[in-house]
PDB file of C-alpha atoms in Angstrom:
ATOM      1  CA  MET A 234     -17.580 -31.119 -13.525  1.00  0.00           C
ATOM      2  CA  TYR A 235     -20.368 -32.373 -15.775  1.00  0.00           C
ATOM      3  CA  SER A 236     -21.033 -29.373 -18.486  1.00  0.00           C
ATOM      4  CA  LYS A 237     -19.931 -30.318 -21.465  1.00  0.00           C
ATOM      5  CA  ALA A 238     -17.100 -27.119 -21.850  1.00  0.00           C
ATOM      6  CA  GLY A 239     -16.311 -30.723 -18.425  1.00  0.00           C
ATOM      7  CA  GLN A 240     -16.761 -32.952 -20.459  1.00  0.00           C
ATOM      8  CA  TYR A 241     -14.657 -31.899 -22.626  1.00  0.00           C
ATOM      9  CA  TYR A 242     -11.574 -31.807 -20.455  1.00  0.00           C
ATOM     10  CA  LYS A 243     -12.403 -35.603 -18.773  1.00  0.00           C
ATOM     11  CA  ASP A 244      -9.410 -36.762 -18.826  1.00  0.00           C
ATOM     12  CA  LEU A 245      -8.030 -33.202 -16.813  1.00  0.00           C
ATOM     13  CA  ASP A 246      -7.170 -33.906 -13.623  1.00  0.00           C
ATOM     14  CA  PHE A 247      -9.765 -31.993 -11.563  1.00  0.00           C
ATOM     15  CA  SER A 248      -7.798 -32.475  -7.770  1.00  0.00           C
ATOM     16  CA  GLN A 249      -5.680 -29.612  -8.739  1.00  0.00           C
ATOM     17  CA  VAL A 250      -7.588 -26.737  -9.791  1.00  0.00           C
ATOM     18  CA  MET A 251      -7.793 -24.416  -8.302  1.00  0.00           C
ATOM     19  CA  ASN A 252     -10.934 -21.772  -9.080  1.00  0.00           C
ATOM     20  CA  CYS A 253     -14.468 -22.501 -11.717  1.00  0.00           C
ATOM     21  CA  GLN A 254     -15.866 -19.301 -11.828  1.00  0.00           C
ATOM     22  CA  LYS A 255     -16.324 -17.850 -15.126  1.00  0.00           C
ATOM     23  CA  LYS A 256     -14.549 -14.616 -13.639  1.00  0.00           C
ATOM     24  CA  PRO A 257     -11.913 -15.800 -11.781  1.00  0.00           C
ATOM     25  CA  ALA A 258      -9.339 -13.265  -9.791  1.00  0.00           C
ATOM     26  CA  ILE A 259      -5.531 -14.427 -11.586  1.00  0.00           C
ATOM     27  CA  SER A 260      -3.063 -13.595  -9.790  1.00  0.00           C
ATOM     28  CA  ASP A 261       0.814 -14.650  -9.741  1.00  0.00           C
ATOM     29  CA  LEU A 262       2.662 -16.802  -7.532  1.00  0.00           C
ATOM     30  CA  PRO A 263       5.615 -15.207  -4.853  1.00  0.00           C
ATOM     31  CA  PRO A 264       8.686 -15.823  -5.527  1.00  0.00           C
ATOM     32  CA  GLU A 265       8.438 -19.218  -2.554  1.00  0.00           C
ATOM     33  CA  ARG A 266       6.816 -21.695  -5.506  1.00  0.00           C
ATOM     34  CA  LYS A 267       9.467 -20.861  -7.728  1.00  0.00           C
ATOM     35  CA  GLU A 268      10.405 -25.152  -7.652  1.00  0.00           C
ATOM     36  CA  ASP A 269       7.210 -25.815  -6.171  1.00  0.00           C
ATOM     37  CA  ASN A 270       6.816 -29.125  -8.644  1.00  0.00           C
ATOM     38  CA  ALA A 271       3.500 -29.200  -9.005  1.00  0.00           C
ATOM     39  CA  THR A 272       2.589 -24.654  -9.813  1.00  0.00           C
ATOM     40  CA  GLY A 273       6.471 -23.689 -10.171  1.00  0.00           C
ATOM     41  CA  LYS A 274       9.456 -24.321 -12.511  1.00  0.00           C
ATOM     42  CA  LEU A 275       7.888 -22.146 -15.177  1.00  0.00           C
ATOM     43  CA  PRO A 276       9.291 -19.731 -17.631  1.00  0.00           C
ATOM     44  CA  TYR A 277       8.806 -16.306 -16.246  1.00  0.00           C
ATOM     45  CA  CYS A 278       6.577 -18.259 -13.073  1.00  0.00           C
ATOM     46  CA  CYS A 279       6.358 -16.374  -9.181  1.00  0.00           C
ATOM     47  CA  LYS A 280       6.416 -13.731  -9.600  1.00  0.00           C
ATOM     48  CA  ASN A 281       4.037 -12.053  -6.432  1.00  0.00           C
ATOM     49  CA  GLY A 282       2.393 -10.366  -9.498  1.00  0.00           C
ATOM     50  CA  THR A 283       5.376  -7.190 -10.198  1.00  0.00           C
ATOM     51  CA  LEU A 284       4.430  -6.613 -14.237  1.00  0.00           C
ATOM     52  CA  LEU A 285       7.029  -3.870 -15.332  1.00  0.00           C
ATOM     53  CA  PRO A 286       6.867  -1.765 -19.042  1.00  0.00           C
ATOM     54  CA  PRO A 287       9.480  -3.896 -21.280  1.00  0.00           C
ATOM     55  CA  SER A 288      11.148  -0.374 -21.758  1.00  0.00           C
ATOM     56  CA  MET A 289      12.326  -1.132 -18.173  1.00  0.00           C
ATOM     57  CA  ASP A 290      12.870  -4.542 -17.669  1.00  0.00           C
ATOM     58  CA  PRO A 291      11.712  -7.280 -20.780  1.00  0.00           C
ATOM     59  CA  TRP A 292      12.149 -10.110 -18.350  1.00  0.00           C
ATOM     60  CA  LYS A 293      10.507  -8.318 -15.775  1.00  0.00           C
ATOM     61  CA  ALA A 294       6.996  -7.777 -18.454  1.00  0.00           C
ATOM     62  CA  ARG A 295       6.464 -11.819 -18.754  1.00  0.00           C
ATOM     63  CA  SER A 296       4.689 -13.994 -15.944  1.00  0.00           C
ATOM     64  CA  MET A 297       2.909 -17.178 -15.531  1.00  0.00           C
ATOM     65  CA  PHE A 298      -0.634 -16.733 -13.445  1.00  0.00           C
ATOM     66  CA  GLN A 299      -2.455 -18.830 -11.620  1.00  0.00           C
ATOM     67  CA  LEU A 300      -6.001 -18.363 -10.776  1.00  0.00           C
ATOM     68  CA  GLN A 301      -7.274 -17.820  -6.934  1.00  0.00           C
ATOM     69  CA  LEU A 302     -10.000 -17.209  -4.951  1.00  0.00           C
ATOM     70  CA  ARG A 303     -10.390 -12.934  -4.244  1.00  0.00           C
ATOM     71  CA  PRO A 304      -7.448 -10.886  -5.584  1.00  0.00           C
ATOM     72  CA  GLN A 305      -4.891  -8.813  -2.927  1.00  0.00           C
ATOM     73  CA  ASP A 306      -5.765  -4.758  -2.269  1.00  0.00           C
ATOM     74  CA  VAL A 307      -4.442  -2.576  -1.153  1.00  0.00           C
ATOM     75  CA  ALA A 308      -5.595   0.330   0.513  1.00  0.00           C
ATOM     76  CA  VAL A 309      -3.406   3.716   1.089  1.00  0.00           C
ATOM     77  CA  SER A 310      -3.806   5.796   3.694  1.00  0.00           C
ATOM     78  CA  PHE A 311      -2.723   9.875   4.540  1.00  0.00           C
ATOM     79  CA  SER A 312      -0.891  12.400   6.602  1.00  0.00           C
ATOM     80  CA  ALA A 313       1.155  15.543   6.663  1.00  0.00           C
ATOM     81  CA  TYR A 314       3.628  18.158   8.811  1.00  0.00           C
ATOM     82  CA  TYR A 315       0.934  20.287   9.032  1.00  0.00           C
ATOM     83  CA  ASN A 316      -2.279  18.238  10.551  1.00  0.00           C
ATOM     84  CA  ASN A 317      -1.397  15.832  13.377  1.00  0.00           C
ATOM     85  CA  SER A 318      -3.261  13.838  12.820  1.00  0.00           C
ATOM     86  CA  ALA A 319      -3.346  10.860   9.826  1.00  0.00           C
ATOM     87  CA  VAL A 320      -6.283   9.232   8.193  1.00  0.00           C
ATOM     88  CA  PRO A 321      -6.172   6.098   7.791  1.00  0.00           C
ATOM     89  CA  CYS A 322      -7.394   3.446   5.322  1.00  0.00           C
ATOM     90  CA  ASN A 323     -10.574   3.049   4.613  1.00  0.00           C
ATOM     91  CA  THR A 324     -13.183   1.758   6.336  1.00  0.00           C
ATOM     92  CA  CYS A 325     -13.242  -2.676   4.662  1.00  0.00           C
ATOM     93  CA  ALA A 326     -10.762  -1.297   1.777  1.00  0.00           C
ATOM     94  CA  CYS A 327     -10.839  -4.436   1.120  1.00  0.00           C
ATOM     95  CA  GLY A 328     -13.775  -6.539   1.895  1.00  0.00           C
ATOM     96  CA  CYS A 329     -15.304  -6.785   5.126  1.00  0.00           C
ATOM     97  CA  ASN A 330     -16.453 -10.163   3.697  1.00  0.00           C
ATOM     98  CA  ASP A 331     -15.588 -12.126   6.646  1.00  0.00           C
ATOM     99  CA  ILE A 332     -16.087 -10.147   9.684  1.00  0.00           C
ATOM    100  CA  ASP A 333     -18.544 -10.068  12.205  1.00  0.00           C
ATOM    101  CA  THR A 334     -20.083  -5.693  11.219  1.00  0.00           C
ATOM    102  CA  ASP A 335     -22.874  -7.370  14.163  1.00  0.00           C
ATOM    103  CA  THR A 336     -19.500  -6.264  16.443  1.00  0.00           C
ATOM    104  CA  CYS A 337     -17.669  -3.285  13.952  1.00  0.00           C
ATOM    105  CA  ASN A 338     -19.938   0.060  11.549  1.00  0.00           C
ATOM    106  CA  ALA A 339     -19.075  -1.527   7.652  1.00  0.00           C
ATOM    107  CA  ASP A 340     -19.795   1.677   6.830  1.00  0.00           C
ATOM    108  CA  CYS A 341     -18.803   4.247   8.853  1.00  0.00           C
ATOM    109  CA  ASN A 342     -15.387   6.740   8.428  1.00  0.00           C
ATOM    110  CA  PRO A 343     -12.077   5.130   9.990  1.00  0.00           C
ATOM    111  CA  LEU A 344     -11.145   7.483  12.891  1.00  0.00           C
ATOM    112  CA  LEU A 345      -8.870   9.673  12.793  1.00  0.00           C
ATOM    113  CA  LEU A 346      -5.356   8.390  14.402  1.00  0.00           C
ATOM    114  CA  PRO A 347      -1.788   9.490  15.578  1.00  0.00           C
ATOM    115  CA  PRO A 348       0.502   8.761  13.047  1.00  0.00           C
ATOM    116  CA  ASP A 349       2.490   6.083  14.741  1.00  0.00           C
ATOM    117  CA  ALA A 350      -0.711   3.885  14.977  1.00  0.00           C
ATOM    118  CA  LEU A 351      -0.283   3.035  11.610  1.00  0.00           C
ATOM    119  CA  LEU A 352       3.127   1.169  12.664  1.00  0.00           C
ATOM    120  CA  VAL A 353       0.452  -1.738  14.331  1.00  0.00           C
ATOM    121  CA  PRO A 354      -1.807  -3.677  13.671  1.00  0.00           C
ATOM    122  CA  PHE A 355      -4.843  -2.671  12.758  1.00  0.00           C
ATOM    123  CA  LYS A 356      -6.047  -5.181  16.356  1.00  0.00           C
ATOM    124  CA  ASN A 357      -4.106  -2.748  18.234  1.00  0.00           C
ATOM    125  CA  ARG A 358      -5.281   0.902  17.413  1.00  0.00           C
ATOM    126  CA  THR A 359      -8.379   0.442  19.318  1.00  0.00           C
ATOM    127  CA  LEU A 360      -6.832   1.175  22.086  1.00  0.00           C
ATOM    128  CA  LYS A 361      -4.375   4.559  20.765  1.00  0.00           C
ATOM    129  CA  ALA A 362      -7.455   6.267  18.952  1.00  0.00           C
ATOM    130  CA  LYS A 363      -9.590   6.079  21.651  1.00  0.00           C
ATOM    131  CA  ALA A 364      -7.444   8.254  23.529  1.00  0.00           C
ATOM    132  CA  TRP A 365      -6.565  10.248  19.977  1.00  0.00           C
ATOM    133  CA  ALA A 366     -10.213  11.164  19.102  1.00  0.00           C
ATOM    134  CA  LYS A 367     -10.703  12.190  23.137  1.00  0.00           C
ATOM    135  CA  GLN A 368      -7.505  14.733  23.571  1.00  0.00           C
ATOM    136  CA  ASN A 369      -9.202  16.197  20.141  1.00  0.00           C
ATOM    137  CA  HIS A 370     -12.529  16.380  20.823  1.00  0.00           C
ATOM    138  CA  MET A 371     -13.183  13.636  18.014  1.00  0.00           C
ATOM    139  CA  PRO A 372     -17.028  11.965  18.601  1.00  0.00           C
ATOM    140  CA  ILE A 373     -16.582   8.355  19.233  1.00  0.00           C
ATOM    141  CA  PRO A 374     -19.298   5.865  18.229  1.00  0.00           C
ATOM    142  CA  LYS A 375     -20.502   3.676  19.553  1.00  0.00           C
ATOM    143  CA  LYS A 376     -20.074   1.023  17.341  1.00  0.00           C
ATOM    144  CA  LEU A 377     -16.454   0.806  16.127  1.00  0.00           C
ATOM    145  CA  PRO A 378     -15.776   0.895  12.240  1.00  0.00           C
ATOM    146  CA  CYS A 379     -14.819  -2.231  10.972  1.00  0.00           C
ATOM    147  CA  PRO A 380     -11.795  -2.471   9.362  1.00  0.00           C
ATOM    148  CA  ASP A 381      -9.984  -2.440   5.474  1.00  0.00           C
ATOM    149  CA  ASN A 382      -8.417  -6.055   5.867  1.00  0.00           C
ATOM    150  CA  CYS A 383      -5.827  -4.545   3.621  1.00  0.00           C
ATOM    151  CA  GLY A 384      -2.680  -7.301   3.072  1.00  0.00           C
ATOM    152  CA  VAL A 385      -0.610  -4.008   2.298  1.00  0.00           C
ATOM    153  CA  SER A 386      -1.063  -0.407   3.369  1.00  0.00           C
ATOM    154  CA  ILE A 387       0.978   2.713   1.719  1.00  0.00           C
ATOM    155  CA  ASN A 388       0.892   5.567   3.822  1.00  0.00           C
ATOM    156  CA  TRP A 389       1.514   8.753   1.865  1.00  0.00           C
ATOM    157  CA  HIS A 390       2.953  11.614   3.654  1.00  0.00           C
ATOM    158  CA  VAL A 391       3.278  15.386   2.312  1.00  0.00           C
ATOM    159  CA  ASN A 392       6.350  16.467   4.892  1.00  0.00           C
ATOM    160  CA  THR A 393       7.793  19.462   3.365  1.00  0.00           C
ATOM    161  CA  ASP A 394       5.673  22.754   1.797  1.00  0.00           C
ATOM    162  CA  TYR A 395       8.480  25.389   0.512  1.00  0.00           C
ATOM    163  CA  ARG A 396       8.028  28.738  -2.049  1.00  0.00           C
ATOM    164  CA  ASP A 397      10.005  26.542  -5.008  1.00  0.00           C
ATOM    165  CA  GLY A 398       8.940  22.980  -3.806  1.00  0.00           C
ATOM    166  CA  TRP A 399       8.312  20.170  -1.336  1.00  0.00           C
ATOM    167  CA  THR A 400       8.560  16.151  -0.788  1.00  0.00           C
ATOM    168  CA  ALA A 401       5.880  13.894   0.237  1.00  0.00           C
ATOM    169  CA  ARG A 402       7.059  10.622   2.216  1.00  0.00           C
ATOM    170  CA  LEU A 403       5.949   6.959   0.561  1.00  0.00           C
ATOM    171  CA  THR A 404       5.705   4.542   2.878  1.00  0.00           C
ATOM    172  CA  VAL A 405       4.361   0.567   2.077  1.00  0.00           C
ATOM    173  CA  PHE A 406       3.987  -1.679   4.791  1.00  0.00           C
ATOM    174  CA  ASN A 407       2.926  -5.673   3.923  1.00  0.00           C
ATOM    175  CA  TRP A 408       1.756  -7.062   6.864  1.00  0.00           C
ATOM    176  CA  ARG A 409       0.943 -10.535   5.000  1.00  0.00           C
ATOM    177  CA  GLU A 410       3.508 -13.239   5.958  1.00  0.00           C
ATOM    178  CA  LEU A 411       4.295 -13.527   2.420  1.00  0.00           C
ATOM    179  CA  ALA A 412       7.157 -11.262   0.765  1.00  0.00           C
ATOM    180  CA  PHE A 413       6.902  -9.465  -2.162  1.00  0.00           C
ATOM    181  CA  GLU A 414       9.653 -10.266  -4.817  1.00  0.00           C
ATOM    182  CA  ASP A 415      10.796  -6.664  -7.348  1.00  0.00           C
ATOM    183  CA  TRP A 416       7.527  -4.248  -6.429  1.00  0.00           C
ATOM    184  CA  PHE A 417       6.637  -1.658  -8.138  1.00  0.00           C
ATOM    185  CA  VAL A 418       4.361   1.569  -6.761  1.00  0.00           C
ATOM    186  CA  ALA A 419       2.855   3.843  -9.598  1.00  0.00           C
ATOM    187  CA  VAL A 420       1.848   7.739  -8.210  1.00  0.00           C
ATOM    188  CA  ASP A 421      -0.855   9.262 -10.497  1.00  0.00           C
ATOM    189  CA  MET A 422       0.081  13.135  -8.762  1.00  0.00           C
ATOM    190  CA  GLY A 423      -1.875  15.674 -11.187  1.00  0.00           C
ATOM    191  CA  LYS A 424      -0.814  18.976 -12.323  1.00  0.00           C
ATOM    192  CA  ALA A 425       1.566  18.249  -9.323  1.00  0.00           C
ATOM    193  CA  GLY A 426       3.739  15.369 -11.258  1.00  0.00           C
ATOM    194  CA  PRO A 427       5.578  17.398 -14.249  1.00  0.00           C
ATOM    195  CA  GLY A 428       7.160  18.734 -10.677  1.00  0.00           C
ATOM    196  CA  TYR A 429       9.126  15.285 -10.084  1.00  0.00           C
ATOM    197  CA  GLU A 430      11.991  15.497  -9.241  1.00  0.00           C
ATOM    198  CA  ASN A 431      13.859  12.312  -7.812  1.00  0.00           C
ATOM    199  CA  VAL A 432      13.443   9.653  -4.882  1.00  0.00           C
ATOM    200  CA  TYR A 433      16.505   9.250  -2.553  1.00  0.00           C
ATOM    201  CA  SER A 434      15.765   5.537  -1.459  1.00  0.00           C
ATOM    202  CA  PHE A 435      13.844   3.935  -4.167  1.00  0.00           C
ATOM    203  CA  ASN A 436      13.867   3.890  -8.045  1.00  0.00           C
ATOM    204  CA  GLY A 437      11.393   6.951 -10.131  1.00  0.00           C
ATOM    205  CA  THR A 438      10.910   6.738 -13.402  1.00  0.00           C
ATOM    206  CA  ARG A 439       8.744   9.070 -14.813  1.00  0.00           C
ATOM    207  CA  VAL A 440       5.471   8.759 -17.207  1.00  0.00           C
ATOM    208  CA  PRO A 441       4.484   9.465 -20.902  1.00  0.00           C
ATOM    209  CA  PRO A 442       3.657  11.570 -22.363  1.00  0.00           C
ATOM    210  CA  ASN A 443       2.361  13.628 -19.861  1.00  0.00           C
ATOM    211  CA  ASN A 444       4.389  12.801 -16.641  1.00  0.00           C
ATOM    212  CA  ARG A 445       2.183  13.070 -14.439  1.00  0.00           C
ATOM    213  CA  THR A 446       2.603   9.346 -12.826  1.00  0.00           C
ATOM    214  CA  VAL A 447       6.109   8.363 -11.844  1.00  0.00           C
ATOM    215  CA  MET A 448       7.074   4.662 -10.485  1.00  0.00           C
ATOM    216  CA  PHE A 449       8.455   3.832  -7.549  1.00  0.00           C
ATOM    217  CA  GLN A 450      10.506   0.417  -6.926  1.00  0.00           C
ATOM    218  CA  GLY A 451      13.550  -0.622  -4.796  1.00  0.00           C
ATOM    219  CA  LEU A 452      16.743  -0.297  -4.841  1.00  0.00           C
ATOM    220  CA  PRO A 453      19.447  -2.697  -7.110  1.00  0.00           C
ATOM    221  CA  GLY A 454      19.867  -5.676  -3.954  1.00  0.00           C
ATOM    222  CA  LEU A 455      16.772  -3.280  -2.475  1.00  0.00           C
ATOM    223  CA  ASN A 456      13.790  -4.125  -3.601  1.00  0.00           C
ATOM    224  CA  TYR A 457      12.501  -7.309  -1.745  1.00  0.00           C
ATOM    225  CA  LEU A 458       9.682  -6.290   1.137  1.00  0.00           C
ATOM    226  CA  VAL A 459      10.173  -8.420   3.567  1.00  0.00           C
ATOM    227  CA  GLY A 460       6.199 -10.885   5.060  1.00  0.00           C
ATOM    228  CA  GLN A 461       5.348  -9.186   8.706  1.00  0.00           C
ATOM    229  CA  VAL A 462       6.930 -10.765  12.224  1.00  0.00           C
ATOM    230  CA  ASN A 463       6.072 -11.106  15.571  1.00  0.00           C
ATOM    231  CA  GLY A 464       7.547  -8.588  17.640  1.00  0.00           C
ATOM    232  CA  THR A 465      10.532  -8.765  20.468  1.00  0.00           C
ATOM    233  CA  ASN A 466       7.658 -10.479  22.921  1.00  0.00           C
ATOM    234  CA  PRO A 467       5.261 -11.618  20.818  1.00  0.00           C
ATOM    235  CA  LEU A 468       2.889 -12.740  24.055  1.00  0.00           C
ATOM    236  CA  ARG A 469       3.107  -8.577  25.151  1.00  0.00           C
ATOM    237  CA  ASP A 470       4.551  -6.356  21.995  1.00  0.00           C
ATOM    238  CA  PRO A 471       2.405  -6.500  18.341  1.00  0.00           C
ATOM    239  CA  ALA A 472       3.387  -7.873  14.930  1.00  0.00           C
ATOM    240  CA  VAL A 473       5.234  -5.626  12.910  1.00  0.00           C
ATOM    241  CA  PRO A 474       4.972  -5.617   9.194  1.00  0.00           C
ATOM    242  CA  GLY A 475       7.499  -5.973   6.450  1.00  0.00           C
ATOM    243  CA  LYS A 476       8.086  -2.061   5.090  1.00  0.00           C
ATOM    244  CA  GLN A 477      10.276  -0.075   2.753  1.00  0.00           C
ATOM    245  CA  GLN A 478      10.458   4.096   2.939  1.00  0.00           C
ATOM    246  CA  SER A 479      11.374   7.181   1.080  1.00  0.00           C
ATOM    247  CA  VAL A 480      11.009  10.664   0.358  1.00  0.00           C
ATOM    248  CA  ILE A 481      10.521  12.043  -2.574  1.00  0.00           C
ATOM    249  CA  SER A 482      10.912  16.043  -3.774  1.00  0.00           C
ATOM    250  CA  PHE A 483       8.768  18.349  -6.366  1.00  0.00           C
ATOM    251  CA  THR A 484       9.605  21.166  -7.431  1.00  0.00           C
ATOM    252  CA  LYS A 485       7.001  24.816  -8.781  1.00  0.00           C
ATOM    253  CA  LYS A 486       8.574  25.582 -11.065  1.00  0.00           C
ATOM    254  CA  ASN A 487       6.541  26.512 -15.039  1.00  0.00           C
ATOM    255  CA  ILE A 488       3.068  25.109 -12.830  1.00  0.00           C
ATOM    256  CA  HIS A 489       0.627  27.042 -11.812  1.00  0.00           C
ATOM    257  CA  GLY A 490      -2.298  27.644  -9.173  1.00  0.00           C
ATOM    258  CA  LEU A 491      -0.520  24.529  -7.321  1.00  0.00           C
ATOM    259  CA  ASN A 492      -1.920  23.932  -3.033  1.00  0.00           C
ATOM    260  CA  ILE A 493      -0.214  21.571  -1.025  1.00  0.00           C
ATOM    261  CA  PRO A 494      -2.231  22.071   1.699  1.00  0.00           C
ATOM    262  CA  GLY A 495      -5.019  21.951  -1.120  1.00  0.00           C
ATOM    263  CA  GLY A 496      -4.602  18.455  -1.698  1.00  0.00           C
ATOM    264  CA  ASP A 497      -1.987  18.843  -4.802  1.00  0.00           C
ATOM    265  CA  GLY A 498       0.162  16.478  -2.040  1.00  0.00           C
ATOM    266  CA  PHE A 499      -1.966  13.819  -2.831  1.00  0.00           C
ATOM    267  CA  PRO A 500      -1.911  11.109  -5.594  1.00  0.00           C
ATOM    268  CA  THR A 501      -5.234  11.138  -7.304  1.00  0.00           C
ATOM    269  CA  LYS A 502      -4.583   7.072  -8.181  1.00  0.00           C
ATOM    270  CA  LEU A 503      -1.773   5.581  -6.714  1.00  0.00           C
ATOM    271  CA  PHE A 504      -1.362   1.521  -8.052  1.00  0.00           C
ATOM    272  CA  PHE A 505       0.911  -1.019  -6.435  1.00  0.00           C
ATOM    273  CA  ASN A 506       2.064  -4.045  -9.023  1.00  0.00           C
ATOM    274  CA  GLY A 507      -0.333  -3.004 -10.871  1.00  0.00           C
ATOM    275  CA  GLU A 508      -3.964  -3.140  -9.605  1.00  0.00           C
ATOM    276  CA  GLU A 509      -5.180   0.213  -8.091  1.00  0.00           C
ATOM    277  CA  CYS A 510      -4.958   1.013  -4.576  1.00  0.00           C
ATOM    278  CA  ALA A 511      -8.034   2.392  -1.812  1.00  0.00           C
ATOM    279  CA  LEU A 512      -7.180   6.066  -1.505  1.00  0.00           C
ATOM    280  CA  PRO A 513      -8.908   7.975   1.551  1.00  0.00           C
ATOM    281  CA  LYS A 514     -12.228  10.093   1.352  1.00  0.00           C
ATOM    282  CA  HIS A 515      -9.992  13.080   1.717  1.00  0.00           C
ATOM    283  CA  PHE A 516      -6.852  14.116   3.241  1.00  0.00           C
ATOM    284  CA  PRO A 517      -5.130  15.593   6.334  1.00  0.00           C
ATOM    285  CA  LYS A 518      -6.736  19.708   6.368  1.00  0.00           C
ATOM    286  CA  LYS A 519      -4.589  22.074   7.324  1.00  0.00           C
ATOM    287  CA  SER A 520      -4.935  23.171  10.917  1.00  0.00           C
ATOM    288  CA  SER A 521      -2.856  26.275  13.429  1.00  0.00           C
ATOM    289  CA  GLY A 522      -0.006  26.283  15.016  1.00  0.00           C
ATOM    290  CA  HIS A 523       0.800  23.169  12.788  1.00  0.00           C
ATOM    291  CA  ARG A 524       1.309  21.292  15.871  1.00  0.00           C
ATOM    292  CA  GLY A 525       2.218  17.466  12.893  1.00  0.00           C
ATOM    293  CA  GLY A 526       5.272  18.315  13.120  1.00  0.00           C
ATOM    294  CA  MET A 527       6.264  16.920  15.750  1.00  0.00           C
ATOM    295  CA  MET A 528       4.258  13.767  15.172  1.00  0.00           C
ATOM    296  CA  SER A 529       5.809  13.774  11.198  1.00  0.00           C
ATOM    297  CA  LEU A 530       9.240  14.003  13.182  1.00  0.00           C
ATOM    298  CA  VAL A 531       7.607  11.179  16.301  1.00  0.00           C
ATOM    299  CA  PHE A 532       6.284   8.527  12.567  1.00  0.00           C
ATOM    300  CA  ALA A 533       9.272   9.205  11.366  1.00  0.00           C
ATOM    301  CA  MET A 534      12.037   8.750  13.718  1.00  0.00           C
ATOM    302  CA  ALA A 535       9.575   5.429  14.530  1.00  0.00           C
ATOM    303  CA  VAL A 536       9.233   4.331  11.045  1.00  0.00           C
ATOM    304  CA  ALA A 537      13.397   4.681  10.579  1.00  0.00           C
ATOM    305  CA  PHE A 538      14.282   2.780  14.344  1.00  0.00           C
ATOM    306  CA  ALA A 539      11.395  -0.178  13.348  1.00  0.00           C
ATOM    307  CA  LEU A 540      13.772  -0.577  10.243  1.00  0.00           C
ATOM    308  CA  MET A 541      16.285  -0.890  12.557  1.00  0.00           C
ATOM    309  CA  MET A 542      15.444  -2.918  14.604  1.00  0.00           C
ATOM    310  CA  GLY A 543      13.435  -5.068  11.587  1.00  0.00           C
TER     311      GLY A 543
END
């Protein structure tokens, strides 16, 4: 404010300034601010950071921005039908600046989870994580890993694998109170990407020229990702995140050497509303007996039930 720039803009009302950093993070306003007298009522305003390519929707390819203290980050979790454990989002994937690291380990890998634990907030997973580790004879560190601290999380689940093709299930969880309007997810599937066939509850679009990346968004009128709400009994039940989910089918035709359990069934990069997400450091390995098949069914049924209740 007292620099040469501040003197130049001496007539500017600094009471409305939110940030004076030289390299601030930029994010769009949420749709609830469209009619705000101070920051809304502007053309292309308040789309929650969602920008689409002009070839998909020219109007949604533009937006107005405001400055904020830090970006909204996303992390990603992995699971598969052939393993009964889910690999959760990375520890401190979205930062641990506001976490007391005396009570948790910011450098420790996250504990593997039963798939249904992905449905509940991090603070409600501790008992499930410890019980799961004991049941599967996995070590439990004295100081547990810190949370991922992400407002949005995405689960990529390898659903099936057969001779001519395979399927995955994408689930988006919104742990924030604010909703996302017109969200989208872009997934780089590496050499498996050109085999994309169809998505059943979203819209899907291949990204040329190599078709390795597929963009997903909700169907018209169903592209509103609600925020987190209280459980049925707020004093007893954990909070319920906003969720959207779809199965995605791929073919193996004309793609040589594709090994789904070997890692080809998981994205190499994933973006939510244009922001690159933090991927787990490893993916589920194939386990004997395919015990994960039943857990996959339980997880799918739990998500479906939660969607109906929401």
